[in-house]
Tab-separated table of C-alpha atoms in Angstrom:
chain	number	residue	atom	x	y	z
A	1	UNK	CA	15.695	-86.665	-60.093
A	2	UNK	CA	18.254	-86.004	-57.547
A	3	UNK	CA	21.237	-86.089	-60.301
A	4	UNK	CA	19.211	-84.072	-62.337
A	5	UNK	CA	19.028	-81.465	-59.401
A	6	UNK	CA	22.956	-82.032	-58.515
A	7	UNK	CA	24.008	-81.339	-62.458
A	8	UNK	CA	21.875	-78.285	-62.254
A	9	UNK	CA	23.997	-77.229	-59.148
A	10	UNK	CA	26.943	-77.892	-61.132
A	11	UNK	CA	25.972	-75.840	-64.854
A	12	UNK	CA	24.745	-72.741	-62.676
A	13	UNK	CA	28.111	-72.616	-60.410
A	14	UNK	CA	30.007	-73.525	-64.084
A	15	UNK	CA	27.957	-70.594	-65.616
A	16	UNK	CA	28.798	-68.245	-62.839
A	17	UNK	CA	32.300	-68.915	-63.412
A	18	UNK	CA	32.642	-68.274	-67.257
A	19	UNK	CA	30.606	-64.808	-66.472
A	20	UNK	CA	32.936	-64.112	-63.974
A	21	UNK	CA	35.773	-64.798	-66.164
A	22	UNK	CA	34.463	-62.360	-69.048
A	23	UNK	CA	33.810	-59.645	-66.528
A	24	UNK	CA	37.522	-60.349	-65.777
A	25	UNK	CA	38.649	-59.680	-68.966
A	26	UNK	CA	36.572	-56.881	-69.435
A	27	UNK	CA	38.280	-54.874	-66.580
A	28	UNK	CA	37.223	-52.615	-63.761
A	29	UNK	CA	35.153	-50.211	-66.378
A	30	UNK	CA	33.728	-53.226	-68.650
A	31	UNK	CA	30.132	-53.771	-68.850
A	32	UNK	CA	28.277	-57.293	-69.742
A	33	UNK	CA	24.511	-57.801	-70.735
A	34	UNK	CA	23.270	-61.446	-70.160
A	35	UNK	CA	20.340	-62.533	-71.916
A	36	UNK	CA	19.200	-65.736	-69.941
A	37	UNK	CA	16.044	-67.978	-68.235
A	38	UNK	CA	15.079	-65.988	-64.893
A	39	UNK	CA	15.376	-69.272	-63.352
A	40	UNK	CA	19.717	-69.371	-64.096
A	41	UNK	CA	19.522	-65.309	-63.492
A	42	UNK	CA	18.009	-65.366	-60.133
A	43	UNK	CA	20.135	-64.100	-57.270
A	44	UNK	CA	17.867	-65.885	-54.384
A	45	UNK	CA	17.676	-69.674	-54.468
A	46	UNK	CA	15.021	-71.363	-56.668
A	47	UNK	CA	12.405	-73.766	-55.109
A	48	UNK	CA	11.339	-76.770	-58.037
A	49	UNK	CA	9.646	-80.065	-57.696
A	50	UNK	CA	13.236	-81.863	-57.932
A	51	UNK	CA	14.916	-79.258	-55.416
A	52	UNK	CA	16.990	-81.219	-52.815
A	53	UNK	CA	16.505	-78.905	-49.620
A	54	UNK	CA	13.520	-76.951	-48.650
A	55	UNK	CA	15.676	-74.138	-49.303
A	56	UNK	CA	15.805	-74.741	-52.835
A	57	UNK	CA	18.690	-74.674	-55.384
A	58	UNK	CA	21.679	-72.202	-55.984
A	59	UNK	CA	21.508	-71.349	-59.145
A	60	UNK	CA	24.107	-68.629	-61.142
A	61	UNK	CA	22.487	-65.961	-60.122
A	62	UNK	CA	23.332	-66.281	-56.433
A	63	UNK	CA	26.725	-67.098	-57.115
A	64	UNK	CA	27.752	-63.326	-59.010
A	65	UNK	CA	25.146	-61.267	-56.226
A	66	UNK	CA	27.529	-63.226	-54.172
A	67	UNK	CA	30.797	-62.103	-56.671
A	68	UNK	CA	29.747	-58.456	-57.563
A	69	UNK	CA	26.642	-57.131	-55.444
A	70	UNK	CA	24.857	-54.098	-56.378
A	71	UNK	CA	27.056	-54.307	-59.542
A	72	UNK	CA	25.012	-56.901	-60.520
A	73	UNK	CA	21.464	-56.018	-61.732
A	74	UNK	CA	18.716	-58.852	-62.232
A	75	UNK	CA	16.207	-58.228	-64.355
A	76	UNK	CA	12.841	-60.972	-63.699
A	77	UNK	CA	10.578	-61.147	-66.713
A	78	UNK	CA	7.210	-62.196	-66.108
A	79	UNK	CA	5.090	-63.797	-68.747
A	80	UNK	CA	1.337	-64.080	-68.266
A	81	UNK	CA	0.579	-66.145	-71.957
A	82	UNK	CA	2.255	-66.856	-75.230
A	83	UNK	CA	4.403	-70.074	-76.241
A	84	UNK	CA	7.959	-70.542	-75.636
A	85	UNK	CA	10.749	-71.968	-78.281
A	86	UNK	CA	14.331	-73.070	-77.566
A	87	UNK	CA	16.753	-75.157	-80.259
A	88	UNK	CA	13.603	-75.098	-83.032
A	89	UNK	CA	11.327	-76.452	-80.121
A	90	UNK	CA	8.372	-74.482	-79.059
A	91	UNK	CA	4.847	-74.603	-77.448
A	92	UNK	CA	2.558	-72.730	-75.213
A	93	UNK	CA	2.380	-71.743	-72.385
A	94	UNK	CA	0.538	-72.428	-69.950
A	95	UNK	CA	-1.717	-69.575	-69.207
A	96	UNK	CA	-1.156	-67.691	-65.630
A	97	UNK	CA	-3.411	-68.558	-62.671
A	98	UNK	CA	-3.996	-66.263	-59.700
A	99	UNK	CA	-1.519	-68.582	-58.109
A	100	UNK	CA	1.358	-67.317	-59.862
A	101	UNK	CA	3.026	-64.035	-59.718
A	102	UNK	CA	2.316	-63.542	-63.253
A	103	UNK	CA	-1.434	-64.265	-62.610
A	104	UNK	CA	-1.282	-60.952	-59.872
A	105	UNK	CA	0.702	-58.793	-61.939
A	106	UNK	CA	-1.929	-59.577	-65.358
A	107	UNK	CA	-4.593	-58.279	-63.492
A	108	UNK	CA	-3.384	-54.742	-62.963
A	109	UNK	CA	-4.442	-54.771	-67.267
A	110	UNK	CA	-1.339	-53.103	-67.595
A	111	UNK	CA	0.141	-54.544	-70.989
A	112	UNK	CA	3.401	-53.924	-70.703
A	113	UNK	CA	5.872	-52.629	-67.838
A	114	UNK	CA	8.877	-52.244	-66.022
A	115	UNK	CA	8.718	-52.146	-62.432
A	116	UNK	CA	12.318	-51.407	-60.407
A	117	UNK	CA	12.445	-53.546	-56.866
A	118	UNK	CA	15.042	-50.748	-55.519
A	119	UNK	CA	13.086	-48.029	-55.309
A	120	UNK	CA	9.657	-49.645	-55.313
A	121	UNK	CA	7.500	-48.232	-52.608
A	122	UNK	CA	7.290	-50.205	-49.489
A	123	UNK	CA	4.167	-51.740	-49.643
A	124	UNK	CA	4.800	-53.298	-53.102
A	125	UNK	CA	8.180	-53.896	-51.851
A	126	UNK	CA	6.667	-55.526	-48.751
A	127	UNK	CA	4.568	-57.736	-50.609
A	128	UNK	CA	7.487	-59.010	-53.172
A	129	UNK	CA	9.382	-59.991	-50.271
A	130	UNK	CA	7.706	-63.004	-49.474
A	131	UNK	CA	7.849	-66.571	-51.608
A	132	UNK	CA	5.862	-66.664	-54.622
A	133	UNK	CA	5.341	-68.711	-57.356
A	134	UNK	CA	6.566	-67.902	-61.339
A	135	UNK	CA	5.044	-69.581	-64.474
A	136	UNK	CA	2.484	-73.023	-64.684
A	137	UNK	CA	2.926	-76.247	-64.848
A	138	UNK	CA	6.162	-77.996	-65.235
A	139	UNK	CA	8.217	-75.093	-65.395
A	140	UNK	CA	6.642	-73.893	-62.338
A	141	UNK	CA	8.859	-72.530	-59.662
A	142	UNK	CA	9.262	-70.616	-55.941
A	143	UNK	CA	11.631	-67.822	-55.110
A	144	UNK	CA	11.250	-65.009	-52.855
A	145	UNK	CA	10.731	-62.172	-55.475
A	146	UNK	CA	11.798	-59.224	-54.060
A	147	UNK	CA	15.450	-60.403	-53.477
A	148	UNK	CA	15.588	-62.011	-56.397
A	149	UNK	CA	15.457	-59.874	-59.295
A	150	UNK	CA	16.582	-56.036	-59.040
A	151	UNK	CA	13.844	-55.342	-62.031
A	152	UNK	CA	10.846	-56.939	-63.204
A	153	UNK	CA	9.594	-57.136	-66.631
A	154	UNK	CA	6.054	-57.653	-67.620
């Protein structure tokens, strides 16, 4: 599991780099949209069963905050049920406990929103900036919340 952790490094530093490159060639007024797994997109290291410091793992979303700051905005999505698919693979998911971030946010019985981190108010903002835990099961992870993602999705 360790090279499995180490190659990860490797894509998410690789992945920063090609982004970096196309917002190169795009210029000072170019814009890029990025449709990727929050677990690549997040700009705060990402905490996994295989992670090889307590800290967790950079992943390509740490590397551009690093590159481009506030120019860079993160947008988390949270998913509380469904299936996933990738490459004509798919399944479900596992559903959301109250041990996930997902779990919290489902019971608010809000269906669908966006929430922005920036200007959340500073108790919600409070409590996002502490470690918690996104999705179930395998594809469980850690990350503190509030630093990672600019938006969240729901």
């Amino acid at each position: 599991m360790t090279f499995f952790s180490e190659a990860t490094d490797i894509r998410d530093r690789l992945q920063a780099d090609n982004l970096s490159w196309i917002v190169d060639r795009e210029g000072p007024a170019g814009k890029i949209l990025v449709f990727a797994s929050r677990y690549h997109l997040s700009a705060e290291p990402v905490k996994t069963s295989i992670s090889r410091s307590g800290s967790g793992n950079a992943v390509a979303g740490t590397y551009l905050r690093r590159r481009f700051g506030n120019r860079l905005v993160t947008i988390g999505n949270l998913i509380g049920k469904g299936k996933w698919g990738c490459s004509g693979a798919s399944g479900p998911l596992d559903p959301a406990t109250p041990h996930s971030i997902e779990g919290v946010v489902g019971e608010l019985g809000v269906p669908l929103f966006l929430l922005d981190l920036r200007t959340a108010p500073a108790g919600v903002a409070a409590g996002l900036d502490r470690e918690h835990q996104l999705g179930e099961g395998s594809g469980a992870f850690n990350l503190v919340l509030g630093r990672a993602f600019d938006v969240l999705f729901y």
